[in-house]
Amino acid sequence: IGALRLLAATVRSVAPGLRLLRTCRPDLVYVSTATVPLWLVLARLTGRRSLCHLHEAESGVPMPLRRALALPLLLSSSIVANSEFSRDVFVSALPRLRARFRTVPNPVPGPSDVTDARQELTGPVRVLYVGRLSPRKGPQLAIAAVNELRERGVDARLQLLGSVFPGYEWFENELRSIVARDRLADRVTFLGFRADPWPVIADADVVVVPSLADEPFGNSAVESVLGARPVIVSDAGGL
C-alpha cells in the first residue's frame, strides 16, 4: 500500500514540477536525497543541470534495490556524497557513477569555547548519548551498557540527549520502561532535544554513538571530538 501511494504521489507531482521548472528556469536543480528521484527526471526533461547531494547509504539493502536507487543518479549532472562510505555504497551498485562523484564531508561547527575533560574520574563516570531516540541509533544499547557496568561494579551515569520523530513516541516509552524495569532511574536521565548541545557535552566524560545500522557520516561523533571528548562508536558505515 505504501509503495502504491508513493507511486500515485509521484505521478501527481510530474505536471506541477514541470510547470515550476519551466516558470523559474533555474540554472541548477539541487536534489538533497536519492530516495526522491523525480526531480532528477524533471530536470533532465526540461534541460536543466542537476546536482544530487547524498546523505544516505544502506550497505545492507539487497543489491537489486540498491541498483534501483542508484539508477536515477545517471540523470544527474554531478553527485556530492557526504562521506566516502556513502559514495562507495552507490558506486558498488552502479560503478559507472564513480566519475560523477565528489566527496564533501558535512560541515560540523564546533563550540565557541572548549572545556577540558576531567583529569580524574572521581565519582560516577558521565556517559552521554547524543542523537535521535530511534531503534536504529541504539540508545537501548547505551542503557544496557550502563546496566552491565553497574553489575560489574562500575558507577556510571547516562544522559540521553535527543528526542523522537513524531510517531516514534512508543520507542521512548519503551526506553523508559526498560529503565524502570532495570531500576536505573537514578542512573539514566532523558534530557530531550536541545538546540545547543555543547554544555551537555562539556559535562560528559565519554560520548557513545551505538548505532545498529549504517551511518553515512555521523555528525554527533564529530561534535564529540570537537568538544574534546572521547567517543565510542559502532563499527558501522561512515562512523
PDB file of C-alpha atoms in Angstrom:
ATOM      1  CA  ILE A   1       0.000   0.000   0.000  1.00  0.00           C
ATOM      2  CA  GLY A   2       2.797   2.422   0.880  1.00  0.00           C
ATOM      3  CA  ALA A   3       4.530   1.832  -2.446  1.00  0.00           C
ATOM      4  CA  LEU A   4       1.283   2.430  -4.369  1.00  0.00           C
ATOM      5  CA  ARG A   5       0.688   5.687  -2.502  1.00  0.00           C
ATOM      6  CA  LEU A   6       4.238   6.814  -3.264  1.00  0.00           C
ATOM      7  CA  LEU A   7       3.777   5.977  -6.944  1.00  0.00           C
ATOM      8  CA  ALA A   8       0.489   7.864  -7.075  1.00  0.00           C
ATOM      9  CA  ALA A   9       2.010  10.914  -5.365  1.00  0.00           C
ATOM     10  CA  THR A  10       4.926  10.828  -7.809  1.00  0.00           C
ATOM     11  CA  VAL A  11       2.612  10.737 -10.830  1.00  0.00           C
ATOM     12  CA  ARG A  12       0.555  13.634  -9.451  1.00  0.00           C
ATOM     13  CA  SER A  13       3.732  15.663  -8.944  1.00  0.00           C
ATOM     14  CA  VAL A  14       5.003  15.448 -12.515  1.00  0.00           C
ATOM     15  CA  ALA A  15       2.885  18.197 -14.071  1.00  0.00           C
ATOM     16  CA  PRO A  16       3.296  20.737 -11.194  1.00  0.00           C
ATOM     17  CA  GLY A  17       7.023  20.033 -11.116  1.00  0.00           C
ATOM     18  CA  LEU A  18       7.423  20.629 -14.826  1.00  0.00           C
ATOM     19  CA  ARG A  19       5.447  23.887 -14.579  1.00  0.00           C
ATOM     20  CA  LEU A  20       7.655  25.069 -11.720  1.00  0.00           C
ATOM     21  CA  LEU A  21      10.896  24.398 -13.566  1.00  0.00           C
ATOM     22  CA  ARG A  22       9.629  25.974 -16.797  1.00  0.00           C
ATOM     23  CA  THR A  23       8.473  29.046 -14.888  1.00  0.00           C
ATOM     24  CA  CYS A  24      11.543  29.555 -12.668  1.00  0.00           C
ATOM     25  CA  ARG A  25      14.071  28.387 -15.271  1.00  0.00           C
ATOM     26  CA  PRO A  26      16.782  27.611 -12.661  1.00  0.00           C
ATOM     27  CA  ASP A  27      20.436  27.254 -13.600  1.00  0.00           C
ATOM     28  CA  LEU A  28      20.722  24.249 -11.326  1.00  0.00           C
ATOM     29  CA  VAL A  29      18.290  21.864  -9.634  1.00  0.00           C
ATOM     30  CA  TYR A  30      19.593  20.761  -6.221  1.00  0.00           C
ATOM     31  CA  VAL A  31      18.234  17.396  -5.051  1.00  0.00           C
ATOM     32  CA  SER A  32      19.076  16.548  -1.441  1.00  0.00           C
ATOM     33  CA  THR A  33      18.415  12.797  -1.478  1.00  0.00           C
ATOM     34  CA  ALA A  34      18.488   9.762  -3.741  1.00  0.00           C
ATOM     35  CA  THR A  35      15.188   8.487  -2.368  1.00  0.00           C
ATOM     36  CA  VAL A  36      13.110  11.074  -4.287  1.00  0.00           C
ATOM     37  CA  PRO A  37      14.488  10.822  -7.843  1.00  0.00           C
ATOM     38  CA  LEU A  38      11.615  12.627  -9.562  1.00  0.00           C
ATOM     39  CA  TRP A  39      13.433  15.971  -9.642  1.00  0.00           C
ATOM     40  CA  LEU A  40      16.393  14.427 -11.452  1.00  0.00           C
ATOM     41  CA  VAL A  41      13.985  13.195 -14.131  1.00  0.00           C
ATOM     42  CA  LEU A  42      12.204  16.544 -14.396  1.00  0.00           C
ATOM     43  CA  ALA A  43      15.485  18.442 -14.592  1.00  0.00           C
ATOM     44  CA  ARG A  44      16.617  16.257 -17.490  1.00  0.00           C
ATOM     45  CA  LEU A  45      13.252  16.659 -19.268  1.00  0.00           C
ATOM     46  CA  THR A  46      13.497  20.460 -19.048  1.00  0.00           C
ATOM     47  CA  GLY A  47      17.174  20.624 -19.996  1.00  0.00           C
ATOM     48  CA  ARG A  48      18.362  21.805 -16.569  1.00  0.00           C
ATOM     49  CA  ARG A  49      21.555  20.805 -14.846  1.00  0.00           C
ATOM     50  CA  SER A  50      21.065  18.917 -11.592  1.00  0.00           C
ATOM     51  CA  LEU A  51      23.146  18.087  -8.549  1.00  0.00           C
ATOM     52  CA  CYS A  52      22.219  15.267  -6.180  1.00  0.00           C
ATOM     53  CA  HIS A  53      23.543  15.540  -2.621  1.00  0.00           C
ATOM     54  CA  LEU A  54      23.632  12.132  -0.944  1.00  0.00           C
ATOM     55  CA  HIS A  55      23.298  11.815   2.832  1.00  0.00           C
ATOM     56  CA  GLU A  56      22.217   8.186   2.932  1.00  0.00           C
ATOM     57  CA  ALA A  57      23.866   4.807   2.464  1.00  0.00           C
ATOM     58  CA  GLU A  58      22.466   1.398   3.331  1.00  0.00           C
ATOM     59  CA  SER A  59      25.000  -1.288   2.550  1.00  0.00           C
ATOM     60  CA  GLY A  60      22.682  -3.945   3.990  1.00  0.00           C
ATOM     61  CA  VAL A  61      19.949  -3.315   1.410  1.00  0.00           C
ATOM     62  CA  PRO A  62      19.654  -6.103  -1.211  1.00  0.00           C
ATOM     63  CA  MET A  63      21.652  -5.322  -4.346  1.00  0.00           C
ATOM     64  CA  PRO A  64      18.619  -5.106  -6.707  1.00  0.00           C
ATOM     65  CA  LEU A  65      17.110  -2.371  -4.535  1.00  0.00           C
ATOM     66  CA  ARG A  66      20.465  -0.571  -4.259  1.00  0.00           C
ATOM     67  CA  ARG A  67      20.750  -0.580  -8.051  1.00  0.00           C
ATOM     68  CA  ALA A  68      17.208   0.745  -8.369  1.00  0.00           C
ATOM     69  CA  LEU A  69      18.105   3.648  -6.046  1.00  0.00           C
ATOM     70  CA  ALA A  70      21.330   4.297  -7.920  1.00  0.00           C
ATOM     71  CA  LEU A  71      19.971   4.247 -11.495  1.00  0.00           C
ATOM     72  CA  PRO A  72      18.261   7.686 -11.390  1.00  0.00           C
ATOM     73  CA  LEU A  73      21.616   9.212 -10.429  1.00  0.00           C
ATOM     74  CA  LEU A  74      22.717   8.652 -14.025  1.00  0.00           C
ATOM     75  CA  LEU A  75      20.426  11.558 -14.887  1.00  0.00           C
ATOM     76  CA  SER A  76      22.248  13.989 -12.596  1.00  0.00           C
ATOM     77  CA  SER A  77      24.937  16.317 -13.890  1.00  0.00           C
ATOM     78  CA  SER A  78      27.027  15.744 -10.765  1.00  0.00           C
ATOM     79  CA  ILE A  79      26.774  13.976  -7.415  1.00  0.00           C
ATOM     80  CA  VAL A  80      28.069  15.026  -3.999  1.00  0.00           C
ATOM     81  CA  ALA A  81      28.369  12.486  -1.187  1.00  0.00           C
ATOM     82  CA  ASN A  82      28.839  13.413   2.456  1.00  0.00           C
ATOM     83  CA  SER A  83      31.335  10.585   3.023  1.00  0.00           C
ATOM     84  CA  GLU A  84      33.437   8.048   1.162  1.00  0.00           C
ATOM     85  CA  PHE A  85      31.217   5.358   2.638  1.00  0.00           C
ATOM     86  CA  SER A  86      28.081   6.869   1.059  1.00  0.00           C
ATOM     87  CA  ARG A  87      29.877   7.149  -2.277  1.00  0.00           C
ATOM     88  CA  ASP A  88      31.136   3.566  -2.162  1.00  0.00           C
ATOM     89  CA  VAL A  89      27.695   2.124  -1.401  1.00  0.00           C
ATOM     90  CA  PHE A  90      26.245   3.660  -4.570  1.00  0.00           C
ATOM     91  CA  VAL A  91      29.302   3.017  -6.720  1.00  0.00           C
ATOM     92  CA  SER A  92      29.315  -0.652  -5.703  1.00  0.00           C
ATOM     93  CA  ALA A  93      25.746  -0.862  -7.027  1.00  0.00           C
ATOM     94  CA  LEU A  94      26.496   1.074 -10.217  1.00  0.00           C
ATOM     95  CA  PRO A  95      30.239   1.510 -10.967  1.00  0.00           C
ATOM     96  CA  ARG A  96      29.504   3.920 -13.857  1.00  0.00           C
ATOM     97  CA  LEU A  97      28.656   6.578 -11.258  1.00  0.00           C
ATOM     98  CA  ARG A  98      32.198   6.847  -9.853  1.00  0.00           C
ATOM     99  CA  ALA A  99      33.350   9.579 -12.250  1.00  0.00           C
ATOM    100  CA  ARG A 100      30.417  11.826 -11.291  1.00  0.00           C
ATOM    101  CA  PHE A 101      31.043  11.733  -7.543  1.00  0.00           C
ATOM    102  CA  ARG A 102      32.706  14.293  -5.338  1.00  0.00           C
ATOM    103  CA  THR A 103      33.013  13.720  -1.604  1.00  0.00           C
ATOM    104  CA  VAL A 104      32.359  16.745   0.608  1.00  0.00           C
ATOM    105  CA  PRO A 105      32.175  15.895   4.346  1.00  0.00           C
ATOM    106  CA  ASN A 106      29.417  17.536   6.363  1.00  0.00           C
ATOM    107  CA  PRO A 107      30.485  20.885   7.816  1.00  0.00           C
ATOM    108  CA  VAL A 108      30.050  20.478  11.565  1.00  0.00           C
ATOM    109  CA  PRO A 109      30.500  23.629  13.686  1.00  0.00           C
ATOM    110  CA  GLY A 110      32.289  23.300  16.987  1.00  0.00           C
ATOM    111  CA  PRO A 111      31.726  25.083  20.307  1.00  0.00           C
ATOM    112  CA  SER A 112      32.866  28.666  20.779  1.00  0.00           C
ATOM    113  CA  ASP A 113      34.903  27.529  23.793  1.00  0.00           C
ATOM    114  CA  VAL A 114      36.197  24.041  24.506  1.00  0.00           C
ATOM    115  CA  THR A 115      36.026  22.795  28.088  1.00  0.00           C
ATOM    116  CA  ASP A 116      38.812  20.425  29.101  1.00  0.00           C
ATOM    117  CA  ALA A 117      37.812  16.966  30.236  1.00  0.00           C
ATOM    118  CA  ARG A 118      38.121  15.975  33.890  1.00  0.00           C
ATOM    119  CA  GLN A 119      41.657  14.968  34.791  1.00  0.00           C
ATOM    120  CA  GLU A 120      40.445  12.459  37.404  1.00  0.00           C
ATOM    121  CA  LEU A 121      37.241  10.460  37.264  1.00  0.00           C
ATOM    122  CA  THR A 122      36.123  10.974  40.824  1.00  0.00           C
ATOM    123  CA  GLY A 123      32.546   9.933  41.398  1.00  0.00           C
ATOM    124  CA  PRO A 124      30.354   8.402  38.683  1.00  0.00           C
ATOM    125  CA  VAL A 125      31.574   8.153  35.090  1.00  0.00           C
ATOM    126  CA  ARG A 126      29.414  10.502  32.999  1.00  0.00           C
ATOM    127  CA  VAL A 127      28.326   8.822  29.770  1.00  0.00           C
ATOM    128  CA  LEU A 128      26.436  10.789  27.111  1.00  0.00           C
ATOM    129  CA  TYR A 129      24.347   9.624  24.166  1.00  0.00           C
ATOM    130  CA  VAL A 130      23.669  12.329  21.553  1.00  0.00           C
ATOM    131  CA  GLY A 131      21.188  11.634  18.791  1.00  0.00           C
ATOM    132  CA  ARG A 132      17.649  10.872  17.835  1.00  0.00           C
ATOM    133  CA  LEU A 133      15.833   8.379  20.041  1.00  0.00           C
ATOM    134  CA  SER A 134      15.381   5.743  17.365  1.00  0.00           C
ATOM    135  CA  PRO A 135      15.803   1.949  17.398  1.00  0.00           C
ATOM    136  CA  ARG A 136      18.463   2.128  14.682  1.00  0.00           C
ATOM    137  CA  LYS A 137      20.503   4.707  16.626  1.00  0.00           C
ATOM    138  CA  GLY A 138      20.954   2.326  19.552  1.00  0.00           C
ATOM    139  CA  PRO A 139      20.089   4.266  22.736  1.00  0.00           C
ATOM    140  CA  GLN A 140      18.771   0.966  24.099  1.00  0.00           C
ATOM    141  CA  LEU A 141      22.338  -0.377  23.861  1.00  0.00           C
ATOM    142  CA  ALA A 142      23.653   2.571  25.858  1.00  0.00           C
ATOM    143  CA  ILE A 143      21.116   1.823  28.598  1.00  0.00           C
ATOM    144  CA  ALA A 144      22.057  -1.869  28.568  1.00  0.00           C
ATOM    145  CA  ALA A 145      25.746  -0.938  28.815  1.00  0.00           C
ATOM    146  CA  VAL A 146      25.153   1.208  31.904  1.00  0.00           C
ATOM    147  CA  ASN A 147      23.231  -1.650  33.472  1.00  0.00           C
ATOM    148  CA  GLU A 148      26.110  -4.048  32.772  1.00  0.00           C
ATOM    149  CA  LEU A 149      28.631  -1.571  34.171  1.00  0.00           C
ATOM    150  CA  ARG A 150      26.609  -1.449  37.370  1.00  0.00           C
ATOM    151  CA  GLU A 151      26.705  -5.239  37.579  1.00  0.00           C
ATOM    152  CA  ARG A 152      30.496  -5.076  37.158  1.00  0.00           C
ATOM    153  CA  GLY A 153      30.777  -2.572  39.987  1.00  0.00           C
ATOM    154  CA  VAL A 154      31.411   0.491  37.809  1.00  0.00           C
ATOM    155  CA  ASP A 155      29.419   3.559  38.843  1.00  0.00           C
ATOM    156  CA  ALA A 156      28.223   5.175  35.600  1.00  0.00           C
ATOM    157  CA  ARG A 157      25.522   7.699  34.772  1.00  0.00           C
ATOM    158  CA  LEU A 158      23.943   8.032  31.318  1.00  0.00           C
ATOM    159  CA  GLN A 159      22.314  11.097  29.805  1.00  0.00           C
ATOM    160  CA  LEU A 160      20.234  10.730  26.637  1.00  0.00           C
ATOM    161  CA  LEU A 161      20.329  13.968  24.655  1.00  0.00           C
ATOM    162  CA  GLY A 162      17.732  13.799  21.889  1.00  0.00           C
ATOM    163  CA  SER A 163      14.079  13.250  21.144  1.00  0.00           C
ATOM    164  CA  VAL A 164      11.924  11.094  18.880  1.00  0.00           C
ATOM    165  CA  PHE A 165      10.393  11.816  15.495  1.00  0.00           C
ATOM    166  CA  PRO A 166       6.594  12.167  15.584  1.00  0.00           C
ATOM    167  CA  GLY A 167       5.151   8.683  15.500  1.00  0.00           C
ATOM    168  CA  TYR A 168       8.012   7.127  17.448  1.00  0.00           C
ATOM    169  CA  GLU A 169       6.761   8.078  20.897  1.00  0.00           C
ATOM    170  CA  TRP A 170       6.267   4.357  21.534  1.00  0.00           C
ATOM    171  CA  PHE A 171      10.036   3.876  21.440  1.00  0.00           C
ATOM    172  CA  GLU A 172      10.725   6.492  24.092  1.00  0.00           C
ATOM    173  CA  ASN A 173       8.049   4.862  26.241  1.00  0.00           C
ATOM    174  CA  GLU A 174       9.811   1.541  25.696  1.00  0.00           C
ATOM    175  CA  LEU A 175      13.151   3.018  26.755  1.00  0.00           C
ATOM    176  CA  ARG A 176      11.603   4.460  29.893  1.00  0.00           C
ATOM    177  CA  SER A 177      10.050   1.070  30.661  1.00  0.00           C
ATOM    178  CA  ILE A 178      13.463  -0.581  30.361  1.00  0.00           C
ATOM    179  CA  VAL A 179      14.941   1.998  32.747  1.00  0.00           C
ATOM    180  CA  ALA A 180      12.143   1.360  35.243  1.00  0.00           C
ATOM    181  CA  ARG A 181      12.358  -2.416  34.881  1.00  0.00           C
ATOM    182  CA  ASP A 182      16.108  -2.483  35.480  1.00  0.00           C
ATOM    183  CA  ARG A 183      15.878   0.054  38.294  1.00  0.00           C
ATOM    184  CA  LEU A 184      18.106   2.565  36.513  1.00  0.00           C
ATOM    185  CA  ALA A 185      16.081   5.698  37.235  1.00  0.00           C
ATOM    186  CA  ASP A 186      18.948   7.114  39.311  1.00  0.00           C
ATOM    187  CA  ARG A 187      21.452   6.350  36.530  1.00  0.00           C
ATOM    188  CA  VAL A 188      19.678   7.280  33.277  1.00  0.00           C
ATOM    189  CA  THR A 189      18.361  10.768  32.504  1.00  0.00           C
ATOM    190  CA  PHE A 190      16.263  11.789  29.492  1.00  0.00           C
ATOM    191  CA  LEU A 191      17.249  15.344  28.517  1.00  0.00           C
ATOM    192  CA  GLY A 192      15.137  15.702  25.383  1.00  0.00           C
ATOM    193  CA  PHE A 193      16.196  17.832  22.439  1.00  0.00           C
ATOM    194  CA  ARG A 194      18.406  20.865  22.987  1.00  0.00           C
ATOM    195  CA  ALA A 195      19.492  23.214  20.225  1.00  0.00           C
ATOM    196  CA  ASP A 196      22.811  23.839  21.995  1.00  0.00           C
ATOM    197  CA  PRO A 197      24.445  20.503  22.898  1.00  0.00           C
ATOM    198  CA  TRP A 198      27.797  21.923  23.991  1.00  0.00           C
ATOM    199  CA  PRO A 199      27.131  22.456  27.725  1.00  0.00           C
ATOM    200  CA  VAL A 200      25.967  18.831  27.964  1.00  0.00           C
ATOM    201  CA  ILE A 201      28.991  17.527  26.032  1.00  0.00           C
ATOM    202  CA  ALA A 202      31.274  19.626  28.242  1.00  0.00           C
ATOM    203  CA  ASP A 203      29.803  17.910  31.311  1.00  0.00           C
ATOM    204  CA  ALA A 204      30.404  14.399  29.925  1.00  0.00           C
ATOM    205  CA  ASP A 205      33.401  12.117  30.338  1.00  0.00           C
ATOM    206  CA  VAL A 206      32.705   9.974  27.295  1.00  0.00           C
ATOM    207  CA  VAL A 207      30.196  10.053  24.423  1.00  0.00           C
ATOM    208  CA  VAL A 208      28.710   6.953  22.796  1.00  0.00           C
ATOM    209  CA  VAL A 209      27.266   6.535  19.290  1.00  0.00           C
ATOM    210  CA  PRO A 210      25.998   2.915  19.374  1.00  0.00           C
ATOM    211  CA  SER A 211      24.225   2.818  16.003  1.00  0.00           C
ATOM    212  CA  LEU A 212      22.774  -0.510  14.902  1.00  0.00           C
ATOM    213  CA  ALA A 213      22.586   0.469  11.228  1.00  0.00           C
ATOM    214  CA  ASP A 214      24.994   2.117   8.816  1.00  0.00           C
ATOM    215  CA  GLU A 215      25.750   5.772   9.497  1.00  0.00           C
ATOM    216  CA  PRO A 216      26.728   7.647   6.326  1.00  0.00           C
ATOM    217  CA  PHE A 217      28.677  10.268   8.284  1.00  0.00           C
ATOM    218  CA  GLY A 218      27.929  10.587  11.999  1.00  0.00           C
ATOM    219  CA  ASN A 219      27.595  14.244  12.957  1.00  0.00           C
ATOM    220  CA  SER A 220      27.274  13.505  16.673  1.00  0.00           C
ATOM    221  CA  ALA A 221      30.597  11.652  16.667  1.00  0.00           C
ATOM    222  CA  VAL A 222      32.310  14.651  15.082  1.00  0.00           C
ATOM    223  CA  GLU A 223      30.666  17.004  17.578  1.00  0.00           C
ATOM    224  CA  SER A 224      32.047  14.917  20.419  1.00  0.00           C
ATOM    225  CA  VAL A 225      35.573  15.167  19.044  1.00  0.00           C
ATOM    226  CA  LEU A 226      35.175  18.922  18.527  1.00  0.00           C
ATOM    227  CA  GLY A 227      34.058  19.124  22.150  1.00  0.00           C
ATOM    228  CA  ALA A 228      37.295  17.341  23.179  1.00  0.00           C
ATOM    229  CA  ARG A 229      35.606  14.218  24.496  1.00  0.00           C
ATOM    230  CA  PRO A 230      36.494  10.590  23.764  1.00  0.00           C
ATOM    231  CA  VAL A 231      33.778   8.951  21.705  1.00  0.00           C
ATOM    232  CA  ILE A 232      32.924   5.258  21.353  1.00  0.00           C
ATOM    233  CA  VAL A 233      31.184   4.435  18.078  1.00  0.00           C
ATOM    234  CA  SER A 234      29.782   1.372  16.382  1.00  0.00           C
ATOM    235  CA  ASP A 235      31.918  -0.108  13.629  1.00  0.00           C
ATOM    236  CA  ALA A 236      29.260   0.875  11.085  1.00  0.00           C
ATOM    237  CA  GLY A 237      29.467   2.825   7.856  1.00  0.00           C
ATOM    238  CA  GLY A 238      30.882   6.337   7.957  1.00  0.00           C
ATOM    239  CA  LEU A 239      31.451   6.158  11.693  1.00  0.00           C
TER     240      LEU A 239
END
